[in-house]
């Protein structure tokens, strides 16, 4: 049972096996047609965002309201006792008394895991440092499944900031449960870290690491682009050197297969030029809608009686 297995919450993509993913994607798909507006009546979700967010926070909040529940919380920049120096542990031990589930985003690696040690209610990791963003990866898989019809047999390019991009890390972990060919495309300084590389080797995932994308555009079913994560660079001069390394242009689409799709977790800065947005192959805004359905499914699974 999903609820039993995930009773402490969703902390890492590594908690999921193929069966869990397929189950949740099925539930996410059901939400597209019907979401019971009374399912979570009387339940309260707390969203604690210590880092900026648009899609993750608002889709969780919208999902909760659409299922009849309510939301409390705060976001970075707002006033809470964090500003007075309160520890994360104390915040969690307080907020759990006011809610049934906590969604947390934090710049510290392992923040969600630590929160789950102090809480008796489920914790959902909405991004912790540069390492994990499991619900984004789950919605990415729902998007691929619905738009490409399958998760097996696909050639998927993952491009941009592979070093600091937490969506990339969680996505590669989830994809390792399927028969995929992965192409990791990045400037050398933003290549996968050893930790991720070793995991892929150990899982026997077929993957290549390259710097240019044009030569492989015609073999890809999916290209997943990411933002260069400015806020995680120690040296801003390094960021300046790589910030415009890739700019996907309309002409690039000419080399892609008929059923090719271009994805991005967003926010996009300059890595996809706006003229690409009108193409049917650009599905990053659809992806944000799948995020709502997937998060409805997660909340329903964790919180419904
Ligand atoms: C991502 C994040 O916060 O890690 N955004 C998201 O949740 N959709 C990607 C990013 O910030 O580049």
Short mmCIF file of C-alpha atoms and ligand atoms in Angstrom, two decimals:
data_model
loop_
_atom_site.label_atom_id
_atom_site.label_comp_id
_atom_site.label_asym_id
_atom_site.label_seq_id
_atom_site.Cartn_x
_atom_site.Cartn_y
_atom_site.Cartn_z
CA UNK A 1 0.00 0.00 0.00
CA UNK A 2 1.31 3.40 -1.07
CA UNK A 3 0.11 5.18 2.07
CA UNK A 4 1.84 2.71 4.34
CA UNK A 5 5.13 2.71 2.42
CA UNK A 6 5.23 6.51 2.23
CA UNK A 7 3.82 7.26 5.67
CA UNK A 8 6.88 9.36 6.55
CA UNK A 9 6.44 11.25 3.31
CA UNK A 10 8.27 11.71 0.03
CA UNK A 11 11.87 12.64 0.70
CA UNK A 12 13.88 11.11 -2.13
CA UNK A 13 13.34 9.69 -5.61
CA UNK A 14 15.23 6.65 -4.33
CA UNK A 15 12.18 5.59 -2.29
CA UNK A 16 10.35 4.73 -5.52
CA UNK A 17 10.49 1.49 -7.44
CA UNK A 18 8.90 0.98 -10.82
CA UNK A 19 5.64 -0.27 -9.32
CA UNK A 20 5.28 2.79 -7.03
CA UNK A 21 5.92 5.13 -9.96
CA UNK A 22 3.41 3.37 -12.20
CA UNK A 23 0.81 3.39 -9.45
CA UNK A 24 1.22 7.11 -8.80
CA UNK A 25 1.20 8.01 -12.50
CA UNK A 26 -2.05 6.07 -12.87
CA UNK A 27 -3.52 8.06 -9.98
CA UNK A 28 -2.20 11.29 -11.52
CA UNK A 29 -3.87 10.43 -14.80
CA UNK A 30 -7.18 9.79 -13.03
CA UNK A 31 -6.98 13.31 -11.56
CA UNK A 32 -7.03 14.74 -15.09
CA UNK A 33 -10.62 13.51 -15.45
CA UNK A 34 -11.97 13.68 -11.93
CA UNK A 35 -10.71 15.16 -8.71
CA UNK A 36 -13.13 14.69 -5.80
CA UNK A 37 -13.63 18.21 -4.42
CA UNK A 38 -14.45 16.87 -0.95
CA UNK A 39 -11.76 14.23 -0.61
CA UNK A 40 -9.49 16.19 1.76
CA UNK A 41 -12.14 18.26 3.52
CA UNK A 42 -10.94 19.19 7.01
CA UNK A 43 -7.28 18.45 6.22
CA UNK A 44 -4.60 21.11 6.40
CA UNK A 45 -1.42 21.26 4.35
CA UNK A 46 1.51 23.39 5.54
CA UNK A 47 3.84 24.78 2.86
CA UNK A 48 7.18 25.96 4.25
CA UNK A 49 9.24 27.51 1.48
CA UNK A 50 12.63 28.74 2.63
CA UNK A 51 13.62 29.23 -1.04
CA UNK A 52 11.68 30.94 -3.85
CA UNK A 53 9.07 28.98 -5.79
CA UNK A 54 6.22 29.60 -8.20
CA UNK A 55 5.08 26.27 -9.64
CA UNK A 56 5.89 23.88 -6.85
CA UNK A 57 4.27 25.86 -4.06
CA UNK A 58 1.27 27.10 -6.00
CA UNK A 59 0.51 23.72 -7.58
CA UNK A 60 0.63 22.01 -4.17
CA UNK A 61 -1.64 24.70 -2.73
CA UNK A 62 -4.01 24.59 -5.68
CA UNK A 63 -4.09 20.78 -5.51
CA UNK A 64 -4.98 20.91 -1.82
CA UNK A 65 -7.81 23.42 -2.38
CA UNK A 66 -9.14 21.51 -5.38
CA UNK A 67 -9.47 18.41 -3.20
CA UNK A 68 -11.34 20.36 -0.51
CA UNK A 69 -8.47 20.88 1.94
CA UNK A 70 -6.88 24.06 3.31
CA UNK A 71 -3.38 25.48 3.31
CA UNK A 72 -1.22 27.39 5.79
CA UNK A 73 2.44 28.34 5.49
CA UNK A 74 5.09 30.87 4.64
CA UNK A 75 7.60 31.60 1.92
CA UNK A 76 11.11 32.94 1.79
CA UNK A 77 11.28 36.65 2.50
CA UNK A 78 8.17 36.55 4.66
CA UNK A 79 8.13 37.06 8.38
CA UNK A 80 8.33 33.96 10.54
CA UNK A 81 10.42 33.02 13.56
CA UNK A 82 13.10 31.71 11.20
CA UNK A 83 14.15 35.36 11.01
CA UNK A 84 14.69 35.28 14.77
CA UNK A 85 17.03 32.32 14.39
CA UNK A 86 14.67 29.43 15.10
CA UNK A 87 16.03 26.01 14.08
CA UNK A 88 14.37 23.91 11.40
CA UNK A 89 13.70 21.18 13.97
CA UNK A 90 11.78 23.56 16.24
CA UNK A 91 9.78 24.94 13.31
CA UNK A 92 8.79 21.43 12.24
CA UNK A 93 7.86 20.36 15.79
CA UNK A 94 5.54 23.35 15.94
CA UNK A 95 3.99 23.28 12.46
CA UNK A 96 3.17 19.58 12.73
CA UNK A 97 0.70 20.47 15.48
CA UNK A 98 -1.19 22.69 13.07
CA UNK A 99 -1.28 20.53 9.95
CA UNK A 100 -1.63 17.03 8.49
CA UNK A 101 1.29 17.17 6.07
CA UNK A 102 4.24 19.50 5.49
CA UNK A 103 5.69 20.46 2.11
CA UNK A 104 9.16 21.90 2.55
CA UNK A 105 11.72 23.57 0.27
CA UNK A 106 15.10 24.48 1.68
CA UNK A 107 18.55 25.35 0.37
CA UNK A 108 20.23 22.93 2.77
CA UNK A 109 21.04 19.43 1.47
CA UNK A 110 19.07 16.86 3.40
CA UNK A 111 16.67 19.42 4.92
CA UNK A 112 13.54 17.37 4.15
CA UNK A 113 15.14 14.23 5.53
CA UNK A 114 16.03 16.02 8.70
CA UNK A 115 12.50 17.46 8.97
CA UNK A 116 11.06 13.95 8.66
CA UNK A 117 13.09 12.83 11.66
CA UNK A 118 11.32 15.41 13.82
CA UNK A 119 7.79 15.04 12.45
CA UNK A 120 5.05 12.52 13.08
CA UNK A 121 3.20 13.63 9.94
CA UNK A 122 4.30 13.09 6.31
CA UNK A 123 6.94 15.46 4.93
CA UNK A 124 7.10 16.19 1.21
CA UNK A 125 10.43 17.35 -0.18
CA UNK A 126 9.78 20.26 -2.55
CA UNK A 127 13.49 20.71 -3.24
CA UNK A 128 16.43 20.36 -0.88
CA UNK A 129 19.66 22.05 -1.91
CA UNK A 130 21.03 20.81 -5.22
CA UNK A 131 20.34 17.14 -4.60
CA UNK A 132 16.65 16.22 -4.69
CA UNK A 133 13.27 17.37 -6.00
CA UNK A 134 11.30 14.12 -6.17
CA UNK A 135 7.81 15.47 -6.89
CA UNK A 136 9.14 17.44 -9.86
CA UNK A 137 10.66 14.24 -11.24
CA UNK A 138 7.36 12.42 -10.73
CA UNK A 139 5.44 15.07 -12.64
CA UNK A 140 8.11 14.96 -15.35
CA UNK A 141 7.46 11.25 -15.71
CA UNK A 142 3.69 11.77 -15.82
CA UNK A 143 4.27 14.32 -18.59
CA UNK A 144 6.47 11.95 -20.59
CA UNK A 145 4.08 9.02 -20.09
CA UNK A 146 1.05 11.03 -21.22
CA UNK A 147 2.75 12.85 -24.09
CA UNK A 148 4.94 10.01 -25.44
CA UNK A 149 2.65 7.13 -24.46
CA UNK A 150 5.39 5.15 -22.73
CA UNK A 151 8.43 5.42 -20.51
CA UNK A 152 10.33 2.49 -21.99
CA UNK A 153 12.43 2.54 -25.13
CA UNK A 154 12.86 6.31 -25.18
CA UNK A 155 15.98 8.33 -25.90
CA UNK A 156 16.04 11.23 -23.47
CA UNK A 157 18.47 14.15 -23.42
CA UNK A 158 18.95 16.00 -20.14
CA UNK A 159 20.74 19.28 -20.71
CA UNK A 160 22.08 22.28 -18.81
CA UNK A 161 23.14 22.36 -15.20
CA UNK A 162 23.68 18.71 -14.36
CA UNK A 163 25.87 19.51 -11.40
CA UNK A 164 23.57 21.70 -9.33
CA UNK A 165 20.17 20.89 -10.87
CA UNK A 166 18.16 18.97 -8.32
CA UNK A 167 15.42 18.19 -10.82
CA UNK A 168 18.04 16.45 -12.98
CA UNK A 169 19.23 14.32 -10.08
CA UNK A 170 15.78 13.14 -9.03
CA UNK A 171 14.71 12.62 -12.65
CA UNK A 172 17.70 10.40 -13.46
CA UNK A 173 17.03 8.32 -10.36
CA UNK A 174 13.39 7.74 -11.34
CA UNK A 175 14.26 7.04 -14.99
CA UNK A 176 16.71 4.35 -13.90
CA UNK A 177 13.63 2.19 -13.27
CA UNK A 178 12.85 2.13 -17.01
CA UNK A 179 14.51 0.99 -20.25
CA UNK A 180 15.86 4.32 -21.45
CA UNK A 181 18.85 5.72 -23.32
CA UNK A 182 20.01 8.84 -21.52
CA UNK A 183 22.19 11.62 -22.94
CA UNK A 184 23.57 14.02 -20.34
CA UNK A 185 24.51 17.24 -22.12
CA UNK A 186 26.40 19.99 -20.30
CA UNK A 187 29.48 22.17 -20.31
CA UNK A 188 32.33 20.24 -18.66
CA UNK A 189 32.18 22.29 -15.45
CA UNK A 190 28.50 21.44 -14.96
CA UNK A 191 28.72 17.71 -15.68
CA UNK A 192 27.07 15.11 -13.43
CA UNK A 193 28.75 14.63 -10.09
CA UNK A 194 30.39 11.29 -9.27
CA UNK A 195 27.57 10.46 -6.91
CA UNK A 196 25.00 10.55 -9.74
CA UNK A 197 27.32 8.89 -12.26
CA UNK A 198 28.08 6.00 -9.92
CA UNK A 199 24.39 5.52 -9.20
CA UNK A 200 23.60 5.25 -12.92
CA UNK A 201 26.45 2.78 -13.47
CA UNK A 202 25.33 0.69 -10.55
CA UNK A 203 21.73 0.66 -11.88
CA UNK A 204 23.06 -0.37 -15.31
CA UNK A 205 21.44 2.59 -17.03
CA UNK A 206 22.54 3.20 -20.62
CA UNK A 207 23.92 6.74 -20.70
CA UNK A 208 26.39 9.03 -22.46
CA UNK A 209 27.85 12.33 -21.32
CA UNK A 210 28.40 14.92 -24.06
CA UNK A 211 28.77 18.67 -24.51
CA UNK A 212 26.95 19.41 -27.76
CA UNK A 213 23.31 18.62 -28.49
CA UNK A 214 22.92 19.36 -32.19
CA UNK A 215 24.38 16.05 -33.38
CA UNK A 216 21.93 13.98 -31.39
CA UNK A 217 18.76 16.03 -31.84
CA UNK A 218 17.50 13.62 -34.49
CA UNK A 219 17.65 10.60 -32.17
CA UNK A 220 15.92 12.16 -29.17
CA UNK A 221 12.31 11.57 -28.17
CA UNK A 222 12.58 14.01 -25.28
CA UNK A 223 14.93 16.89 -24.52
CA UNK A 224 14.74 18.06 -20.90
CA UNK A 225 16.38 21.46 -20.57
CA UNK A 226 17.34 23.09 -17.31
CA UNK A 227 18.34 26.49 -16.00
CA UNK A 228 21.95 27.16 -15.00
CA UNK A 229 21.54 27.42 -11.21
CA UNK A 230 23.13 30.82 -10.56
CA UNK A 231 22.39 30.77 -6.82
CA UNK A 232 24.46 27.61 -6.26
CA UNK A 233 27.69 28.86 -7.83
CA UNK A 234 30.44 29.61 -5.36
CA UNK A 235 32.22 31.76 -7.94
CA UNK A 236 29.92 34.08 -9.95
CA UNK A 237 32.61 34.50 -12.62
CA UNK A 238 32.22 30.79 -13.37
CA UNK A 239 28.48 31.36 -13.76
CA UNK A 240 29.05 34.22 -16.22
CA UNK A 241 31.16 31.89 -18.36
CA UNK A 242 28.49 29.22 -18.71
CA UNK A 243 25.19 31.06 -18.34
CA UNK A 244 24.56 31.26 -22.09
CA UNK A 245 26.22 27.98 -23.05
CA UNK A 246 23.00 26.64 -24.61
CA UNK A 247 20.21 28.55 -26.28
CA UNK A 248 17.65 26.30 -27.93
CA UNK A 249 16.30 28.07 -31.02
CA UNK A 250 13.40 27.52 -33.36
CA UNK A 251 15.74 26.19 -36.10
CA UNK A 252 16.83 23.42 -33.75
CA UNK A 253 13.33 21.98 -34.00
CA UNK A 254 13.89 21.30 -37.72
CA UNK A 255 16.30 18.50 -36.81
CA UNK A 256 13.98 16.78 -34.36
CA UNK A 257 11.71 13.76 -34.87
CA UNK A 258 8.00 14.30 -35.53
CA UNK A 259 7.03 13.17 -32.04
CA UNK A 260 9.89 14.95 -30.25
CA UNK A 261 9.00 16.94 -27.11
CA UNK A 262 10.92 19.72 -25.39
CA UNK A 263 10.55 19.91 -21.62
CA UNK A 264 11.80 22.24 -18.88
CA UNK A 265 10.99 22.30 -15.16
CA UNK A 266 10.97 26.14 -15.38
CA UNK A 267 11.85 28.89 -14.61
CA UNK A 268 13.46 29.38 -18.00
CA UNK A 269 15.94 32.23 -18.32
CA UNK A 270 17.56 32.43 -21.77
CA UNK A 271 18.14 28.73 -22.51
CA UNK A 272 15.03 28.36 -24.67
CA UNK A 273 14.29 31.25 -26.94
CA UNK A 274 10.66 32.45 -26.67
CA UNK A 275 9.96 31.83 -30.38
CA UNK A 276 10.04 28.08 -29.58
CA UNK A 277 7.05 28.40 -27.24
CA UNK A 278 4.43 28.27 -30.01
CA UNK A 279 5.62 24.92 -31.31
CA UNK A 280 3.50 21.87 -30.48
CA UNK A 281 6.76 20.23 -29.49
CA UNK A 282 7.31 22.71 -26.65
CA UNK A 283 5.39 21.19 -23.76
CA UNK A 284 6.85 22.96 -20.72
CA UNK A 285 3.67 24.81 -19.87
CA UNK A 286 1.61 21.63 -20.22
CA UNK A 287 4.17 20.11 -17.88
CA UNK A 288 3.14 22.63 -15.20
CA UNK A 289 -0.45 21.41 -15.50
CA UNK A 290 0.62 17.77 -15.12
CA UNK A 291 2.31 19.01 -11.94
CA UNK A 292 -1.06 19.95 -10.53
CA UNK A 293 -2.55 16.51 -11.30
CA UNK A 294 0.43 14.64 -9.95
CA UNK A 295 0.44 16.65 -6.73
CA UNK A 296 -3.29 16.09 -6.33
CA UNK A 297 -2.55 12.37 -6.58
CA UNK A 298 0.23 12.58 -3.98
CA UNK A 299 -1.92 14.49 -1.49
CA UNK A 300 -4.87 12.17 -2.06
CA UNK A 301 -2.70 9.09 -1.51
CA UNK A 302 -0.99 10.40 1.61
CA UNK A 303 -3.90 12.15 3.27
CA UNK A 304 -7.28 10.67 2.32
CA UNK A 305 -8.89 8.58 5.09
C1 LIG B 1 13.22 23.91 -10.16
C2 LIG B 1 13.78 23.95 -8.75
O1 LIG B 1 13.33 24.73 -7.92
O2 LIG B 1 14.66 23.15 -8.52
N1 LIG B 1 12.01 24.55 -10.34
C3 LIG B 1 10.84 23.87 -10.10
O3 LIG B 1 10.59 23.40 -9.03
N2 LIG B 1 10.00 23.76 -11.13
C4 LIG B 1 14.19 24.27 -11.22
C5 LIG B 1 14.98 25.54 -11.13
O4 LIG B 1 14.90 26.30 -10.17
O5 LIG B 1 15.74 25.78 -12.07
#
